[in-house]
Amino acid sequence: MFRILTCLTTQHDWRLVVVAGAVCFLASVTAITLFNRARSTVGSARAVWLAAAGAATGCGIWATHFLAMLAYEPGVPVAYNLNLTALSLLAAATITAVGMTAAVFMPSRWGAALGGGAIGGGVACMHYLGMWAVELPGRITWDLQLVAASIIVGMLLGMAALAVAVSSTGLRALFASALLLTLAIVSHHFTAMGAVQIVPDPTRTFTALSLSPGSLAIAVTSA
């Protein structure tokens, strides 16, 4: 817990952290709305709504992560591998779409639990692929206990988010579910960032296909 708090208070620009949280909540509201649309339709229309829900959720997770990464100040120059950054977005959208599909086609508490757990897994997959994309003059090492905690908390809160979404309707349920999904994404991210330790290594260089923070900001805005 101390490492997480230290990471939050000393290594992040809180203005961008707040923006990341706001983007995450708005994306979560959109995702749950589209998920509810999918639940109320059938056939090809349902498939379209599920694809849209997965895309919205994936873009929200991805944008939240990289906005928070723009807020991260490790004290060394940072760039982002283009291929891995794009792969992390694709993974987030695909896995969350699969999770929502499971929750729609298994209309029970088990369906919501399975789907929400998959969404939490998608958040983790996106995050660690995104961290693999980070390029800096050093090596990233991990506290494995915090890594495990980040995955577990994301999955549990993802399960709670879909459980609320499928158990009730109306604005109150929508916002409660979106808030839980936001907490799943944000709590995973900052727990995982607390697990990071950078070991200086000046021999490591940036690849030719890498994004600068400025280019990443444009990509995040587009998403």
PDB file of C-alpha atoms in Angstrom:
ATOM      1  CA  MET A   1       0.000   0.000   0.000  1.00  0.00           C
ATOM      2  CA  PHE A   2       2.874   2.390   0.843  1.00  0.00           C
ATOM      3  CA  ARG A   3       4.410   1.853  -2.607  1.00  0.00           C
ATOM      4  CA  ILE A   4       1.084   2.629  -4.286  1.00  0.00           C
ATOM      5  CA  LEU A   5       0.613   5.842  -2.292  1.00  0.00           C
ATOM      6  CA  THR A   6       4.197   6.909  -2.952  1.00  0.00           C
ATOM      7  CA  CYS A   7       3.750   6.290  -6.674  1.00  0.00           C
ATOM      8  CA  LEU A   8       0.541   8.329  -6.704  1.00  0.00           C
ATOM      9  CA  THR A   9       1.780  11.263  -4.667  1.00  0.00           C
ATOM     10  CA  THR A  10       5.321  11.699  -5.989  1.00  0.00           C
ATOM     11  CA  GLN A  11       5.387  10.320  -9.533  1.00  0.00           C
ATOM     12  CA  HIS A  12       2.165  11.587 -11.116  1.00  0.00           C
ATOM     13  CA  ASP A  13       0.823  14.912 -12.356  1.00  0.00           C
ATOM     14  CA  TRP A  14      -2.523  15.014 -10.562  1.00  0.00           C
ATOM     15  CA  ARG A  15      -4.116  17.250 -13.196  1.00  0.00           C
ATOM     16  CA  LEU A  16      -3.754  14.507 -15.791  1.00  0.00           C
ATOM     17  CA  VAL A  17      -4.788  11.859 -13.269  1.00  0.00           C
ATOM     18  CA  VAL A  18      -8.089  13.696 -12.765  1.00  0.00           C
ATOM     19  CA  VAL A  19      -8.581  13.950 -16.538  1.00  0.00           C
ATOM     20  CA  ALA A  20      -7.885  10.214 -16.874  1.00  0.00           C
ATOM     21  CA  GLY A  21     -10.486   9.438 -14.199  1.00  0.00           C
ATOM     22  CA  ALA A  22     -13.096  11.637 -15.897  1.00  0.00           C
ATOM     23  CA  VAL A  23     -12.458  10.040 -19.288  1.00  0.00           C
ATOM     24  CA  CYS A  24     -12.675   6.601 -17.690  1.00  0.00           C
ATOM     25  CA  PHE A  25     -16.049   7.346 -16.083  1.00  0.00           C
ATOM     26  CA  LEU A  26     -17.549   8.769 -19.291  1.00  0.00           C
ATOM     27  CA  ALA A  27     -16.282   5.768 -21.258  1.00  0.00           C
ATOM     28  CA  SER A  28     -17.708   3.426 -18.621  1.00  0.00           C
ATOM     29  CA  VAL A  29     -21.139   5.079 -18.820  1.00  0.00           C
ATOM     30  CA  THR A  30     -21.011   4.630 -22.599  1.00  0.00           C
ATOM     31  CA  ALA A  31     -19.894   1.013 -22.294  1.00  0.00           C
ATOM     32  CA  ILE A  32     -22.656   0.037 -19.850  1.00  0.00           C
ATOM     33  CA  THR A  33     -25.263   1.855 -21.960  1.00  0.00           C
ATOM     34  CA  LEU A  34     -24.189  -0.071 -25.059  1.00  0.00           C
ATOM     35  CA  PHE A  35     -24.075  -3.304 -23.048  1.00  0.00           C
ATOM     36  CA  ASN A  36     -27.681  -2.723 -21.955  1.00  0.00           C
ATOM     37  CA  ARG A  37     -28.650  -2.071 -25.574  1.00  0.00           C
ATOM     38  CA  ALA A  38     -27.145  -5.419 -26.525  1.00  0.00           C
ATOM     39  CA  ARG A  39     -29.108  -7.169 -23.791  1.00  0.00           C
ATOM     40  CA  SER A  40     -32.386  -5.732 -25.103  1.00  0.00           C
ATOM     41  CA  THR A  41     -31.887  -6.776 -28.754  1.00  0.00           C
ATOM     42  CA  VAL A  42     -31.439 -10.028 -30.656  1.00  0.00           C
ATOM     43  CA  GLY A  43     -29.741 -11.350 -33.772  1.00  0.00           C
ATOM     44  CA  SER A  44     -27.402  -9.182 -35.828  1.00  0.00           C
ATOM     45  CA  ALA A  45     -28.410  -6.031 -33.961  1.00  0.00           C
ATOM     46  CA  ARG A  46     -27.163  -7.591 -30.726  1.00  0.00           C
ATOM     47  CA  ALA A  47     -23.848  -8.435 -32.365  1.00  0.00           C
ATOM     48  CA  VAL A  48     -23.449  -4.830 -33.515  1.00  0.00           C
ATOM     49  CA  TRP A  49     -24.190  -3.453 -30.040  1.00  0.00           C
ATOM     50  CA  LEU A  50     -21.746  -5.911 -28.448  1.00  0.00           C
ATOM     51  CA  ALA A  51     -19.021  -4.928 -30.896  1.00  0.00           C
ATOM     52  CA  ALA A  52     -19.702  -1.257 -30.150  1.00  0.00           C
ATOM     53  CA  ALA A  53     -19.653  -1.924 -26.407  1.00  0.00           C
ATOM     54  CA  GLY A  54     -16.323  -3.750 -26.687  1.00  0.00           C
ATOM     55  CA  ALA A  55     -14.834  -0.950 -28.782  1.00  0.00           C
ATOM     56  CA  ALA A  56     -16.047   1.735 -26.371  1.00  0.00           C
ATOM     57  CA  THR A  57     -14.801  -0.144 -23.321  1.00  0.00           C
ATOM     58  CA  GLY A  58     -11.473  -0.971 -24.950  1.00  0.00           C
ATOM     59  CA  CYS A  59     -10.892   2.629 -26.036  1.00  0.00           C
ATOM     60  CA  GLY A  60     -11.853   3.855 -22.570  1.00  0.00           C
ATOM     61  CA  ILE A  61      -9.452   1.470 -20.826  1.00  0.00           C
ATOM     62  CA  TRP A  62      -6.697   2.292 -23.304  1.00  0.00           C
ATOM     63  CA  ALA A  63      -7.177   6.063 -23.107  1.00  0.00           C
ATOM     64  CA  THR A  64      -7.318   5.969 -19.310  1.00  0.00           C
ATOM     65  CA  HIS A  65      -4.096   3.964 -19.120  1.00  0.00           C
ATOM     66  CA  PHE A  66      -2.121   6.174 -21.462  1.00  0.00           C
ATOM     67  CA  LEU A  67      -3.461   9.420 -20.013  1.00  0.00           C
ATOM     68  CA  ALA A  68      -2.269   8.140 -16.651  1.00  0.00           C
ATOM     69  CA  MET A  69       1.054   7.230 -18.273  1.00  0.00           C
ATOM     70  CA  LEU A  70       1.348  10.789 -19.582  1.00  0.00           C
ATOM     71  CA  ALA A  71       0.818  11.858 -15.965  1.00  0.00           C
ATOM     72  CA  TYR A  72       3.582   9.467 -14.835  1.00  0.00           C
ATOM     73  CA  GLU A  73       6.917  11.197 -14.211  1.00  0.00           C
ATOM     74  CA  PRO A  74       9.647   8.576 -13.718  1.00  0.00           C
ATOM     75  CA  GLY A  75      12.435  11.147 -14.060  1.00  0.00           C
ATOM     76  CA  VAL A  76      13.808   9.788 -17.356  1.00  0.00           C
ATOM     77  CA  PRO A  77      12.812  10.242 -21.033  1.00  0.00           C
ATOM     78  CA  VAL A  78       9.985   7.897 -22.065  1.00  0.00           C
ATOM     79  CA  ALA A  79       8.655   6.731 -25.429  1.00  0.00           C
ATOM     80  CA  TYR A  80       6.143   4.022 -26.428  1.00  0.00           C
ATOM     81  CA  ASN A  81       6.614   1.173 -28.899  1.00  0.00           C
ATOM     82  CA  LEU A  82       4.059   1.738 -31.646  1.00  0.00           C
ATOM     83  CA  ASN A  83       3.245  -1.909 -32.388  1.00  0.00           C
ATOM     84  CA  LEU A  84       2.763  -2.897 -28.752  1.00  0.00           C
ATOM     85  CA  THR A  85       0.717   0.235 -28.047  1.00  0.00           C
ATOM     86  CA  ALA A  86      -1.644  -0.639 -30.902  1.00  0.00           C
ATOM     87  CA  LEU A  87      -1.771  -4.282 -29.785  1.00  0.00           C
ATOM     88  CA  SER A  88      -2.769  -3.220 -26.265  1.00  0.00           C
ATOM     89  CA  LEU A  89      -5.768  -1.318 -27.681  1.00  0.00           C
ATOM     90  CA  LEU A  90      -6.829  -4.301 -29.791  1.00  0.00           C
ATOM     91  CA  ALA A  91      -6.499  -6.647 -26.799  1.00  0.00           C
ATOM     92  CA  ALA A  92      -8.596  -4.387 -24.567  1.00  0.00           C
ATOM     93  CA  ALA A  93     -11.416  -4.095 -27.115  1.00  0.00           C
ATOM     94  CA  THR A  94     -11.422  -7.802 -28.004  1.00  0.00           C
ATOM     95  CA  ILE A  95     -11.312  -9.235 -24.489  1.00  0.00           C
ATOM     96  CA  THR A  96     -13.935  -6.846 -23.105  1.00  0.00           C
ATOM     97  CA  ALA A  97     -16.231  -7.623 -26.048  1.00  0.00           C
ATOM     98  CA  VAL A  98     -15.860 -11.332 -25.266  1.00  0.00           C
ATOM     99  CA  GLY A  99     -16.672 -10.663 -21.608  1.00  0.00           C
ATOM    100  CA  MET A 100     -19.794  -8.677 -22.427  1.00  0.00           C
ATOM    101  CA  THR A 101     -20.885 -11.327 -24.912  1.00  0.00           C
ATOM    102  CA  ALA A 102     -20.634 -13.976 -22.193  1.00  0.00           C
ATOM    103  CA  ALA A 103     -22.714 -11.829 -19.840  1.00  0.00           C
ATOM    104  CA  VAL A 104     -25.395 -11.260 -22.506  1.00  0.00           C
ATOM    105  CA  PHE A 105     -25.719 -14.883 -23.606  1.00  0.00           C
ATOM    106  CA  MET A 106     -25.567 -16.266 -20.057  1.00  0.00           C
ATOM    107  CA  PRO A 107     -28.372 -14.240 -18.412  1.00  0.00           C
ATOM    108  CA  SER A 108     -27.598 -15.176 -14.838  1.00  0.00           C
ATOM    109  CA  ARG A 109     -25.318 -14.190 -11.983  1.00  0.00           C
ATOM    110  CA  TRP A 110     -22.750 -16.629 -13.320  1.00  0.00           C
ATOM    111  CA  GLY A 111     -22.849 -14.902 -16.695  1.00  0.00           C
ATOM    112  CA  ALA A 112     -22.272 -11.507 -15.112  1.00  0.00           C
ATOM    113  CA  ALA A 113     -19.470 -12.909 -12.960  1.00  0.00           C
ATOM    114  CA  LEU A 114     -17.778 -14.566 -15.926  1.00  0.00           C
ATOM    115  CA  GLY A 115     -18.188 -11.530 -18.151  1.00  0.00           C
ATOM    116  CA  GLY A 116     -17.055  -9.076 -15.489  1.00  0.00           C
ATOM    117  CA  GLY A 117     -14.048 -11.222 -14.662  1.00  0.00           C
ATOM    118  CA  ALA A 118     -13.131 -11.282 -18.346  1.00  0.00           C
ATOM    119  CA  ILE A 119     -13.379  -7.488 -18.488  1.00  0.00           C
ATOM    120  CA  GLY A 120     -11.054  -7.263 -15.481  1.00  0.00           C
ATOM    121  CA  GLY A 121      -8.703  -9.633 -17.272  1.00  0.00           C
ATOM    122  CA  GLY A 122      -8.891  -7.417 -20.351  1.00  0.00           C
ATOM    123  CA  VAL A 123      -7.913  -4.408 -18.256  1.00  0.00           C
ATOM    124  CA  ALA A 124      -4.895  -6.332 -16.946  1.00  0.00           C
ATOM    125  CA  CYS A 125      -3.910  -7.554 -20.405  1.00  0.00           C
ATOM    126  CA  MET A 126      -4.125  -4.030 -21.786  1.00  0.00           C
ATOM    127  CA  HIS A 127      -2.145  -2.566 -18.904  1.00  0.00           C
ATOM    128  CA  TYR A 128       0.750  -4.984 -19.001  1.00  0.00           C
ATOM    129  CA  LEU A 129       0.970  -4.889 -22.797  1.00  0.00           C
ATOM    130  CA  GLY A 130       0.977  -1.106 -22.482  1.00  0.00           C
ATOM    131  CA  MET A 131       3.788  -1.287 -19.950  1.00  0.00           C
ATOM    132  CA  TRP A 132       5.696  -3.637 -22.248  1.00  0.00           C
ATOM    133  CA  ALA A 133       5.449  -0.842 -24.828  1.00  0.00           C
ATOM    134  CA  VAL A 134       7.230   1.639 -22.547  1.00  0.00           C
ATOM    135  CA  GLU A 135      10.751   2.465 -23.712  1.00  0.00           C
ATOM    136  CA  LEU A 136      13.206   4.237 -21.422  1.00  0.00           C
ATOM    137  CA  PRO A 137      16.887   4.097 -20.482  1.00  0.00           C
ATOM    138  CA  GLY A 138      16.330   1.390 -17.917  1.00  0.00           C
ATOM    139  CA  ARG A 139      14.620  -1.896 -17.114  1.00  0.00           C
ATOM    140  CA  ILE A 140      11.256  -2.278 -15.403  1.00  0.00           C
ATOM    141  CA  THR A 141      11.077  -4.791 -12.563  1.00  0.00           C
ATOM    142  CA  TRP A 142       7.897  -5.831 -10.762  1.00  0.00           C
ATOM    143  CA  ASP A 143       6.628  -6.531  -7.263  1.00  0.00           C
ATOM    144  CA  LEU A 144       4.752  -9.744  -8.079  1.00  0.00           C
ATOM    145  CA  GLN A 145       2.453  -9.487  -5.061  1.00  0.00           C
ATOM    146  CA  LEU A 146       1.179  -6.103  -6.242  1.00  0.00           C
ATOM    147  CA  VAL A 147       0.872  -7.436  -9.795  1.00  0.00           C
ATOM    148  CA  ALA A 148      -1.374 -10.236  -8.523  1.00  0.00           C
ATOM    149  CA  ALA A 149      -3.343  -7.784  -6.374  1.00  0.00           C
ATOM    150  CA  SER A 150      -3.908  -5.478  -9.340  1.00  0.00           C
ATOM    151  CA  ILE A 151      -5.348  -8.324 -11.426  1.00  0.00           C
ATOM    152  CA  ILE A 152      -7.578  -9.596  -8.619  1.00  0.00           C
ATOM    153  CA  VAL A 153      -9.007  -6.193  -7.691  1.00  0.00           C
ATOM    154  CA  GLY A 154      -9.727  -5.378 -11.341  1.00  0.00           C
ATOM    155  CA  MET A 155     -11.535  -8.680 -11.879  1.00  0.00           C
ATOM    156  CA  LEU A 156     -13.584  -8.440  -8.678  1.00  0.00           C
ATOM    157  CA  LEU A 157     -14.730  -4.890  -9.399  1.00  0.00           C
ATOM    158  CA  GLY A 158     -15.442  -5.835 -13.031  1.00  0.00           C
ATOM    159  CA  MET A 159     -17.647  -8.672 -11.790  1.00  0.00           C
ATOM    160  CA  ALA A 160     -19.462  -6.270  -9.463  1.00  0.00           C
ATOM    161  CA  ALA A 161     -19.988  -3.776 -12.293  1.00  0.00           C
ATOM    162  CA  LEU A 162     -21.716  -6.275 -14.572  1.00  0.00           C
ATOM    163  CA  ALA A 163     -23.649  -7.813 -11.677  1.00  0.00           C
ATOM    164  CA  VAL A 164     -25.216  -4.420 -10.995  1.00  0.00           C
ATOM    165  CA  ALA A 165     -25.794  -3.805 -14.715  1.00  0.00           C
ATOM    166  CA  VAL A 166     -27.753  -7.038 -15.233  1.00  0.00           C
ATOM    167  CA  SER A 167     -29.667  -6.962 -11.945  1.00  0.00           C
ATOM    168  CA  SER A 168     -31.392  -3.603 -12.304  1.00  0.00           C
ATOM    169  CA  THR A 169     -32.337  -0.873 -14.770  1.00  0.00           C
ATOM    170  CA  GLY A 170     -32.580   2.897 -14.629  1.00  0.00           C
ATOM    171  CA  LEU A 171     -30.117   5.726 -14.212  1.00  0.00           C
ATOM    172  CA  ARG A 172     -29.111   4.776 -10.683  1.00  0.00           C
ATOM    173  CA  ALA A 173     -28.049   1.286 -11.748  1.00  0.00           C
ATOM    174  CA  LEU A 174     -26.347   2.687 -14.856  1.00  0.00           C
ATOM    175  CA  PHE A 175     -24.205   5.119 -12.890  1.00  0.00           C
ATOM    176  CA  ALA A 176     -23.496   2.626 -10.105  1.00  0.00           C
ATOM    177  CA  SER A 177     -22.316   0.067 -12.646  1.00  0.00           C
ATOM    178  CA  ALA A 178     -20.244   2.668 -14.509  1.00  0.00           C
ATOM    179  CA  LEU A 179     -18.652   3.807 -11.250  1.00  0.00           C
ATOM    180  CA  LEU A 180     -17.701   0.234 -10.361  1.00  0.00           C
ATOM    181  CA  LEU A 181     -16.217  -0.274 -13.832  1.00  0.00           C
ATOM    182  CA  THR A 182     -14.272   2.980 -13.446  1.00  0.00           C
ATOM    183  CA  LEU A 183     -12.943   1.781 -10.088  1.00  0.00           C
ATOM    184  CA  ALA A 184     -11.965  -1.552 -11.674  1.00  0.00           C
ATOM    185  CA  ILE A 185      -9.875   0.213 -14.309  1.00  0.00           C
ATOM    186  CA  VAL A 186      -8.377   2.933 -12.129  1.00  0.00           C
ATOM    187  CA  SER A 187      -7.626   0.751  -9.101  1.00  0.00           C
ATOM    188  CA  HIS A 188      -5.964  -1.845 -11.326  1.00  0.00           C
ATOM    189  CA  HIS A 189      -3.816   0.782 -13.005  1.00  0.00           C
ATOM    190  CA  PHE A 190      -2.482   2.458  -9.884  1.00  0.00           C
ATOM    191  CA  THR A 191      -1.990  -0.796  -7.996  1.00  0.00           C
ATOM    192  CA  ALA A 192       0.002  -2.084 -10.966  1.00  0.00           C
ATOM    193  CA  MET A 193       2.012   1.140 -11.183  1.00  0.00           C
ATOM    194  CA  GLY A 194       2.875   0.726  -7.505  1.00  0.00           C
ATOM    195  CA  ALA A 195       4.483  -2.575  -8.501  1.00  0.00           C
ATOM    196  CA  VAL A 196       6.890  -0.847 -10.904  1.00  0.00           C
ATOM    197  CA  GLN A 197      10.530  -0.226 -10.129  1.00  0.00           C
ATOM    198  CA  ILE A 198      12.870   1.220 -12.756  1.00  0.00           C
ATOM    199  CA  VAL A 199      16.466   0.007 -12.807  1.00  0.00           C
ATOM    200  CA  PRO A 200      18.699   2.426 -14.798  1.00  0.00           C
ATOM    201  CA  ASP A 201      20.320   0.901 -17.877  1.00  0.00           C
ATOM    202  CA  PRO A 202      21.812   3.471 -20.306  1.00  0.00           C
ATOM    203  CA  THR A 203      22.465   0.765 -22.911  1.00  0.00           C
ATOM    204  CA  ARG A 204      18.742   0.481 -23.663  1.00  0.00           C
ATOM    205  CA  THR A 205      17.607   2.692 -26.546  1.00  0.00           C
ATOM    206  CA  PHE A 206      14.358   3.683 -28.231  1.00  0.00           C
ATOM    207  CA  THR A 207      13.190   1.706 -31.275  1.00  0.00           C
ATOM    208  CA  ALA A 208      12.562   3.315 -34.646  1.00  0.00           C
ATOM    209  CA  LEU A 209       8.803   2.687 -34.330  1.00  0.00           C
ATOM    210  CA  SER A 210       8.096   4.563 -31.120  1.00  0.00           C
ATOM    211  CA  LEU A 211       5.676   7.288 -30.050  1.00  0.00           C
ATOM    212  CA  SER A 212       6.780  10.396 -28.192  1.00  0.00           C
ATOM    213  CA  PRO A 213       4.554  11.608 -25.341  1.00  0.00           C
ATOM    214  CA  GLY A 214       3.210  14.336 -27.637  1.00  0.00           C
ATOM    215  CA  SER A 215       2.244  11.830 -30.334  1.00  0.00           C
ATOM    216  CA  LEU A 216       0.713   9.589 -27.699  1.00  0.00           C
ATOM    217  CA  ALA A 217      -1.415  12.503 -26.473  1.00  0.00           C
ATOM    218  CA  ILE A 218      -2.814  12.898 -29.995  1.00  0.00           C
ATOM    219  CA  ALA A 219      -3.559   9.160 -30.194  1.00  0.00           C
ATOM    220  CA  VAL A 220      -5.319   9.195 -26.829  1.00  0.00           C
ATOM    221  CA  THR A 221      -7.398  12.223 -27.824  1.00  0.00           C
ATOM    222  CA  SER A 222      -8.415  10.448 -31.028  1.00  0.00           C
ATOM    223  CA  ALA A 223      -9.500   7.337 -29.114  1.00  0.00           C
TER     224      ALA A 223
END
